[in-house]
Each structure stands twice: as C-alpha cells, then as structure tokens.
Coordinates of C-alpha atoms in Angstrom, one line a residue:
X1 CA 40.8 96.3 98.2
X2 CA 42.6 97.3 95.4
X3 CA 43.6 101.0 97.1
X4 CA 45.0 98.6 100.4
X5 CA 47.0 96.5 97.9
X6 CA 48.5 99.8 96.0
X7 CA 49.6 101.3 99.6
X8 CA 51.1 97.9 100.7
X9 CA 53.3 97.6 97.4
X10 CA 54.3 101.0 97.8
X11 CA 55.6 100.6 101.7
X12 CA 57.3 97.3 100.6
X13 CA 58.6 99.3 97.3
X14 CA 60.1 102.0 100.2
X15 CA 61.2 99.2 102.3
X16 CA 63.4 97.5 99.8
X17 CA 64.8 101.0 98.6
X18 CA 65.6 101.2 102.7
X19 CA 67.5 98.3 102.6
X20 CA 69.1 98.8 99.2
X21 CA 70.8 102.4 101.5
X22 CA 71.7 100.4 104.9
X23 CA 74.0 97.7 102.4
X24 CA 75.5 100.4 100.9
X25 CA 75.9 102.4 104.4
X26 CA 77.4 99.3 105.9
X27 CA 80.0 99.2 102.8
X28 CA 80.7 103.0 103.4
X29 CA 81.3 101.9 107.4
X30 CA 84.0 99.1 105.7
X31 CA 85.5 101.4 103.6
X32 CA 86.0 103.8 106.4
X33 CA 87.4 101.4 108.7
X34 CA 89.9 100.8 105.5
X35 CA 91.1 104.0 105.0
X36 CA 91.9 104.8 108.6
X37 CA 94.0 101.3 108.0
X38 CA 96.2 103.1 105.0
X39 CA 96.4 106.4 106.2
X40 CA 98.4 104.4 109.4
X41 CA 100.1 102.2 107.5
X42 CA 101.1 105.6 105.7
X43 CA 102.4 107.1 108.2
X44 CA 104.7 104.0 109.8
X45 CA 106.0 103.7 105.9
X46 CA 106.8 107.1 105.9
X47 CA 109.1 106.8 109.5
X48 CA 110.6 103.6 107.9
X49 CA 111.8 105.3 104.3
X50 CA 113.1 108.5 106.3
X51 CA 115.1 106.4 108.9
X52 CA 116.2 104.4 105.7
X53 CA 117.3 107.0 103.4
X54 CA 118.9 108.7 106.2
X55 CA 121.0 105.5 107.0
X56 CA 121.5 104.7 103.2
X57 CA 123.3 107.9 102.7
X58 CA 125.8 107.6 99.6
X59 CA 125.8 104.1 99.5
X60 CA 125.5 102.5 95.8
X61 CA 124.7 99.1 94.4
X62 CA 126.8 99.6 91.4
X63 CA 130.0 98.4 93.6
X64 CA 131.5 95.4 95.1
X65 CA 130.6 97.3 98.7
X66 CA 128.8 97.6 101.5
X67 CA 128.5 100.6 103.7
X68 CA 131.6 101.3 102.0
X69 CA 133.5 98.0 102.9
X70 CA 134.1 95.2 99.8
X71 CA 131.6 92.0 100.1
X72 CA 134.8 89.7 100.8
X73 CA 135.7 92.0 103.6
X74 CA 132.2 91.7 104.9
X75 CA 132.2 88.6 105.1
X76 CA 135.5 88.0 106.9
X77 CA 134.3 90.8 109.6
X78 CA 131.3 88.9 110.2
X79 CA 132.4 85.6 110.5
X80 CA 134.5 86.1 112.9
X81 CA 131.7 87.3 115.1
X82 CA 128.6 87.8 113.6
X83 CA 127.4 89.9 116.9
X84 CA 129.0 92.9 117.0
X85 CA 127.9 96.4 116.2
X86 CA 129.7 96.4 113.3
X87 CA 128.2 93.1 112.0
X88 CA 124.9 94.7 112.4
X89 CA 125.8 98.0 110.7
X90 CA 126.7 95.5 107.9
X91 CA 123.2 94.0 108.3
X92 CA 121.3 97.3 108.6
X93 CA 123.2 98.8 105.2
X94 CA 122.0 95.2 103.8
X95 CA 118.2 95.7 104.5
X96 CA 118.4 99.6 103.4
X97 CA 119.9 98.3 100.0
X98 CA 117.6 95.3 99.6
X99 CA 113.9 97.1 100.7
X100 CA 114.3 101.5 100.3
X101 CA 113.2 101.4 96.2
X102 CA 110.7 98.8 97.4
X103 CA 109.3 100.7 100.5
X104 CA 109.0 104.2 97.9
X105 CA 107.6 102.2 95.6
X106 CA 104.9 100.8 97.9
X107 CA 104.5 104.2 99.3
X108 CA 103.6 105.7 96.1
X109 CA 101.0 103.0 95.3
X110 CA 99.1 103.4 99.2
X111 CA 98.8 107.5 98.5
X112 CA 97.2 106.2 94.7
X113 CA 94.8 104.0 97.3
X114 CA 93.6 106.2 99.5
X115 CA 93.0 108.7 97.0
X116 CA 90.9 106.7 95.0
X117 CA 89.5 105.3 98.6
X118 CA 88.6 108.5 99.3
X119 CA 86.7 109.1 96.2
X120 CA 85.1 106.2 96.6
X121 CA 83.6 107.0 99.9
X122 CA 82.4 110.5 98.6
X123 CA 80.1 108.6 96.0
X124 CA 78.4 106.7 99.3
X125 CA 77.6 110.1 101.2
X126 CA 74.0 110.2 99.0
X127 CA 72.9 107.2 101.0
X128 CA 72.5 108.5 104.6
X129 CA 70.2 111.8 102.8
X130 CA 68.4 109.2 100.7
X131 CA 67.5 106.6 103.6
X132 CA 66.5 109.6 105.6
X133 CA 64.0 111.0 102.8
X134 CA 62.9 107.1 102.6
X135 CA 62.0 106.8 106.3
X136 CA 60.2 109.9 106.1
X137 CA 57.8 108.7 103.2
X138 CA 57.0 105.3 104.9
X139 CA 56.3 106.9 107.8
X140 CA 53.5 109.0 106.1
X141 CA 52.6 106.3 103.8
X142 CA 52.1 104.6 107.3
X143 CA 49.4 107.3 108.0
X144 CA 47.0 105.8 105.7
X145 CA 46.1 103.1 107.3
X146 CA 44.4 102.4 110.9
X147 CA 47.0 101.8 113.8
X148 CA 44.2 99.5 115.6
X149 CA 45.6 95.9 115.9
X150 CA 49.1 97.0 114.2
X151 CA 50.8 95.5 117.1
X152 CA 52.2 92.4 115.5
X153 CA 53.2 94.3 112.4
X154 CA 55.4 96.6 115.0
X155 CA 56.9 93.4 116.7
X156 CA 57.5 91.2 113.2
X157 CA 59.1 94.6 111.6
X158 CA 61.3 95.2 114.7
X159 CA 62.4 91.8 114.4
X160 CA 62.5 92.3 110.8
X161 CA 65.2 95.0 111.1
X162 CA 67.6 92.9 113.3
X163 CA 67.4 90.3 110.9
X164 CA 68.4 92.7 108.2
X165 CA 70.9 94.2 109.6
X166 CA 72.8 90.7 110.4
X167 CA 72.2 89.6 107.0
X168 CA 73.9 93.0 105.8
X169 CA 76.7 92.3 107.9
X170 CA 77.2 88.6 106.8
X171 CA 76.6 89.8 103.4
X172 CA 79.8 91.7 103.7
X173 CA 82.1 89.9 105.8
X174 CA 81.5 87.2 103.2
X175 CA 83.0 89.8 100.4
X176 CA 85.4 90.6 103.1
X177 CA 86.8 87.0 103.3
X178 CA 86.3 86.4 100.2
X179 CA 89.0 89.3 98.9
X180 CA 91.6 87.8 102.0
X181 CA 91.4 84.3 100.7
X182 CA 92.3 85.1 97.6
X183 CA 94.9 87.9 97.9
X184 CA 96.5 85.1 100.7
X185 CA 96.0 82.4 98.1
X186 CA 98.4 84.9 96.0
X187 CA 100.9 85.7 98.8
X188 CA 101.0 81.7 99.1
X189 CA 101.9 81.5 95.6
X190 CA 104.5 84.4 95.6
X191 CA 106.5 82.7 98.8
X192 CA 106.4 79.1 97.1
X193 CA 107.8 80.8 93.5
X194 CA 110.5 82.3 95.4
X195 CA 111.3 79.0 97.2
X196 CA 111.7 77.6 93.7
X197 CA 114.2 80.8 92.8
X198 CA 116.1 80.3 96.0
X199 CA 116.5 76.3 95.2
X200 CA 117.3 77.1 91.8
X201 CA 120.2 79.7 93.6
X202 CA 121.7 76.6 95.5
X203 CA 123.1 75.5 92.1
X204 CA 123.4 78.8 89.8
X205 CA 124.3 81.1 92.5
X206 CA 127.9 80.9 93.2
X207 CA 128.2 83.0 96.7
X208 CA 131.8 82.5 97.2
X209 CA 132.4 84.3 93.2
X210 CA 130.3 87.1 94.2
X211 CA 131.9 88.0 97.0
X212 CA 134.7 88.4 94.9
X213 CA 133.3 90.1 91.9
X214 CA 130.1 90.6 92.2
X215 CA 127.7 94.1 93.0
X216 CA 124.7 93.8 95.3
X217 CA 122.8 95.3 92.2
X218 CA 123.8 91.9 90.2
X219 CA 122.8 90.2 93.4
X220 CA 119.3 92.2 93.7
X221 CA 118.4 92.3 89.7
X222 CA 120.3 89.6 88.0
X223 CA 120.3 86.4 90.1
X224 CA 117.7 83.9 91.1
X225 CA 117.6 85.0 94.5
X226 CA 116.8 88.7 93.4
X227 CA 114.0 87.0 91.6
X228 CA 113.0 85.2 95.0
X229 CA 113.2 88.6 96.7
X230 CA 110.9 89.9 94.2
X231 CA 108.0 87.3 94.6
X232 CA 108.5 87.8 98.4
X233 CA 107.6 92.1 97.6
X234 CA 104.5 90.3 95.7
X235 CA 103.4 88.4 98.8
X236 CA 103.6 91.4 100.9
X237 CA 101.7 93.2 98.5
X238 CA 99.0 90.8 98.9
X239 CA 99.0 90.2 102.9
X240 CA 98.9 93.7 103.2
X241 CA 95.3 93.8 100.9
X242 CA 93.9 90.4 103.2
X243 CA 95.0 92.2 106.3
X244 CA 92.8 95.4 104.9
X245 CA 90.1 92.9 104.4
X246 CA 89.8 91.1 107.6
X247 CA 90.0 94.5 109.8
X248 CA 86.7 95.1 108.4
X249 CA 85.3 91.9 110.4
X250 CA 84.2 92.0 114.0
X251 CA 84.4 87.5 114.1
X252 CA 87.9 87.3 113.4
X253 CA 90.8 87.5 115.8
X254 CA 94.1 88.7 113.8
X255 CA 97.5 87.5 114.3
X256 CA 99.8 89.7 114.0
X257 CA 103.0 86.8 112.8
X258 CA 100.5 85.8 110.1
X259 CA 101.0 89.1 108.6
X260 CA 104.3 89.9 109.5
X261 CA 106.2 92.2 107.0
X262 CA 107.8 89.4 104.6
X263 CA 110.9 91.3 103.0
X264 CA 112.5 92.3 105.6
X265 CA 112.9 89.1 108.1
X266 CA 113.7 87.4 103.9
X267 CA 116.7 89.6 104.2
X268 CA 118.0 89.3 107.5
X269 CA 117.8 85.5 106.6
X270 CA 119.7 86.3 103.2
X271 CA 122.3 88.2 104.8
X272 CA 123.4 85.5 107.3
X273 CA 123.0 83.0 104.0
X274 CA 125.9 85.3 101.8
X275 CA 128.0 86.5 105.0
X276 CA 127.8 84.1 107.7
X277 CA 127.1 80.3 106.2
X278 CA 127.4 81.1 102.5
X279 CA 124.5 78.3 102.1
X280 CA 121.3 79.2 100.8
X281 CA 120.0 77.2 104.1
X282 CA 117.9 79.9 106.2
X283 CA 116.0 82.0 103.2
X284 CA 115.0 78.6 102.1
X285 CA 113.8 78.0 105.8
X286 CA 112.3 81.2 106.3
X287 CA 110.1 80.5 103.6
X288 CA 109.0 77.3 103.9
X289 CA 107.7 78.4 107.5
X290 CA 105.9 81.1 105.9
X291 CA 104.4 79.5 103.1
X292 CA 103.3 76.7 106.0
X293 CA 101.6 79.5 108.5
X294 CA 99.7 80.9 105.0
X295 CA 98.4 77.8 104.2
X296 CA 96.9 77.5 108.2
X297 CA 95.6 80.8 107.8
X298 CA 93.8 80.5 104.5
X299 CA 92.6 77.0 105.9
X300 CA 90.8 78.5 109.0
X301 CA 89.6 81.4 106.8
X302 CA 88.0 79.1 104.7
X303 CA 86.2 77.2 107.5
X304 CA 85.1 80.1 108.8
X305 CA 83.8 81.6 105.4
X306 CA 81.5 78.6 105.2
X307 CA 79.9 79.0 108.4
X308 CA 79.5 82.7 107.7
X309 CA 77.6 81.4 104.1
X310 CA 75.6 78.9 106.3
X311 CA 74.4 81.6 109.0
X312 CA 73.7 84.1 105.7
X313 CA 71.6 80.9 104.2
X314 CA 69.8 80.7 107.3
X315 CA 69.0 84.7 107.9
X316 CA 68.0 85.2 104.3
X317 CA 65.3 82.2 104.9
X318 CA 64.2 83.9 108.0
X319 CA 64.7 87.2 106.6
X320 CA 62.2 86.4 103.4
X321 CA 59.6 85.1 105.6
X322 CA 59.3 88.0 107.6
X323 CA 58.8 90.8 104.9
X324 CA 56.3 88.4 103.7
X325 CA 54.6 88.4 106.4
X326 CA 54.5 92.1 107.2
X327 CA 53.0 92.6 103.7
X328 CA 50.1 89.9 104.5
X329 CA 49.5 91.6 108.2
X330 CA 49.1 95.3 106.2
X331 CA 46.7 93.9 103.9
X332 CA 44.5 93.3 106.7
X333 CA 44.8 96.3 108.0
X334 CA 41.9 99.1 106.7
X335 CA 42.7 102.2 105.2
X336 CA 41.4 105.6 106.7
X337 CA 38.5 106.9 104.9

C-alpha cells in the first residue's frame, strides 16, 4: 500500500508541475498576442510622425504664427469660411504643432515596451521543454501500475484537462480585465482633470489677447488648456494599455470609438474653439462625451469581470473535485509486480 500511495503522490506532484507550465504557456500566448499589438501600433506611429514632420517643416512655436501666418490673421481667414483648403492647412499645421513632440515621445516609450516585451517572452520559452519532459515522466510513471479497469481514470482526466484549461483561460482574462479597468479608470480620471483645466480656461484664458500677443508655445505649456491637453496625452496613454489588455480576450467585442485616439479629435475641437467661436464650448463638449462613453465602458467591463470570477469560482470547484478523484481511482489501481 504504502509503494501505491508513493507512485500516486508522485503523478499528482507531476500533474501539478504540468499545470504550473500550461498557466505560464497561456501567459506567453497573451504576451504574444501583445507584442504583435505594439509592433502595429509601431508602425502606424511611425507613418503618422513622418507625414507630420514632413508637414511641420520650419514651423516654430516660439512665434505669434501659424504655418507662417499671425494667429489674428488665422483667425480672420477662417471665420470667414472655415471650409476651405486653406482653413484646413491652418487646422493641419495646428494638429502637427499640438501632437509631433507627443507622438516621438510615445514612440520612444512603445520601442522601450516591446523590448522589454520581448525579453519577457524569452524567459517563458523554458516552459514548452519543461511540460514536454513532464509529460514524458508521467507517462512512465503511468507504467507502474495495471491499465485493467483504468477506464474512468482516462475519462475523469480527459475531462480533467478541459476543465483546466478553461480555468487557465479565466484565470487570465480576469488579470486581463483587471489591468483595462484600471488603466480606463485612469484615462477617466485624465479626461475629467482636463475638463476642470478647460473650465478653469473659460475665465483665465483670454483667446481674443492671445491672438494678439500670444505664441502657440504659451498656448501649449503655459495655460490651462495646455494643461488640459496634457491630461488628454495621459488618457491616451492609458486606453492604449486597456486596449493591449482586452485584445488578449476571446469574450469581448472591441469598439473601436471607445478607443479612439483622444488628442487629436481634442485639437481639432480646440482649433475651432481659438479660431472659429473663440469660446471654450466644443473641447469642453468633446470631453464630456468622452469621459461619458469611459464610464459605459468601464461599467460593462466590470459586469462582465464578475461573471468571468463567477464561471472561475465554479470551474475551480469542479476542477478540485476532479484531481481528487483521479488520485482516489489510482489508489485502487495495483501496481505491477
């Protein structure tokens, strides 16, 4: 009896190892899925900053310009008819100035990512050697014992698996959520701090003076609505690490306008505030919209991260009971002599 106990523990010892490699094979498969997401959203950064730099040219934010037209001048051009193609070179130049050092700067950081992504999934490769070296000693551990009336043991471990490999999977879209909830929660937070900078620019931003006097660089670094433009870079910052997240999950259907790039449709809306109503009206609108749509989204996340838990709950019950009972069928099986 007490040889048939020592084999059992050591095929449940191998077992558990076995599953200890597929959750770490299933986070390698995330992380893969992950860094096929940078290396895209790499490459669609690197077409925007080269169509952006090529359009910038000399333009400089020291001045009282525009693609090389003063902001009082841009503003007469375009309220007379804020439709025509010179209006939009006006509201090109306006994006370039307000997102290029913000696009190079992001760029920078996702080459840092998937670098370290990279290095990550290196320290994973291990597993797929290991589980294979694992399978191999259960399945002559297996030869110790008599096959004769194994039959259920086959059936309950087959079952056995499936469970396991659901659990796995809940297991990690639960960390999955879990990451975009809380990088969203953050985006949320960024959009509603730069709703408070761009009420606060209703009263200390006088549009009218800098048209006059003032440089886009004052407008962009000294001002409350440069600080509103810089909690909108935050929130994109964070969408971008909830939409990495939720890739990874087979359950969830992604819409796109939830994750629509932020800064850019913040200064479209900014330009037609300074040059066209000179009323801080449609950033504050913009905003409020987005901040609305984040809090659906995180919402609906959250409803569906507790019935992920409660399917998990359920599995890990069922998935307990079932390695128990393989262990009690082997102990009934004899060894071979």
């Amino acid at each position: 009896m007490g040889r048939e106990l020592s084999m059992v523990r050591k095929l449940e010892k191998i077992e558990k190892e076995m599953g200890y490699c597929q959750i770490k094979l299933e986070k390698a498969e995330r992380l893969r899925v992950q860094l096929r997401f940078l290396k895209l959203h790499e490459r669609s950064l690197e077409e925007s900053i080269t169509r952006f730099r090529e359009l910038a040219g000399d333009s400089d934010l020291h001045g009282n310009e525009l693609a090389g037209v003063r902001l009082d001048d841009v503003y007469h051009e375009v309220t007379l008819d804020d439709r025509t193609p010179l209006a939009d070179e006006f509201r090109q130049a306006f994006r370039v100035a307000g997102s290029l050092g913000m696009l190079e700067d992001e760029k920078a950081t996702l080459e840092r990512e998937i670098e370290d992504l990279d290095e990550r999934l290196q320290t994973f490769d291990v597993f797929d050697d290991k589980r294979e070296m694992l399978m191999a000693e259960r399945e002559h551990a297996l030869l110790s014992f008599r096959t004769e009336g194994a039959e259920p043991i086959a059936a309950i471990s087959r079952e056995f698996d499936e469970i396991e490999d659901s659990w796995n999977g809940l297991t990690e879209d639960l960390m999955n959520i879990d990451e975009a909830l809380k990088h969203i929660g953050h985006a949320a937070d960024y959009l509603r701090s730069a709703r408070g900078f761009v009420l606060a620019g209703r009263s200390q931003f006088t549009i009218e003076t800098w048209l006059r006097e003032g440089y886009l660089l004052d407008l962009f670094k000294h001002t409350s609505v440069g600080r509103a433009k810089v909690m909108v870079e935050g929130a994109d910052r964070n969408l971008k690490v909830a939409l990495r997240e939720l890739i990874c999950l087979d359950e969830v259907t992604i819409d796109p306008e939830d994750f629509e790039h932020l800064l850019l449709p913040f200064l479209d809306s900014l330009f037609e505030d300074l040059f066209v109503r000179c009323k801080l009206r449609k950033s504050m609108e913009l905003l409020e919209g987005r901040v609305a749509r984040l809090e659906r989204l995180y919402g609906e996340l959250d409803g569906l991260r507790q019935k992920v838990l409660e399917l998990q709950g359920e599995q890990e019950e069922e998935r307990v009971r079932l390695f128990t009972q393989i262990g009690d069928e082997r102990r009934k099986l004899p060894l071979v002599t």
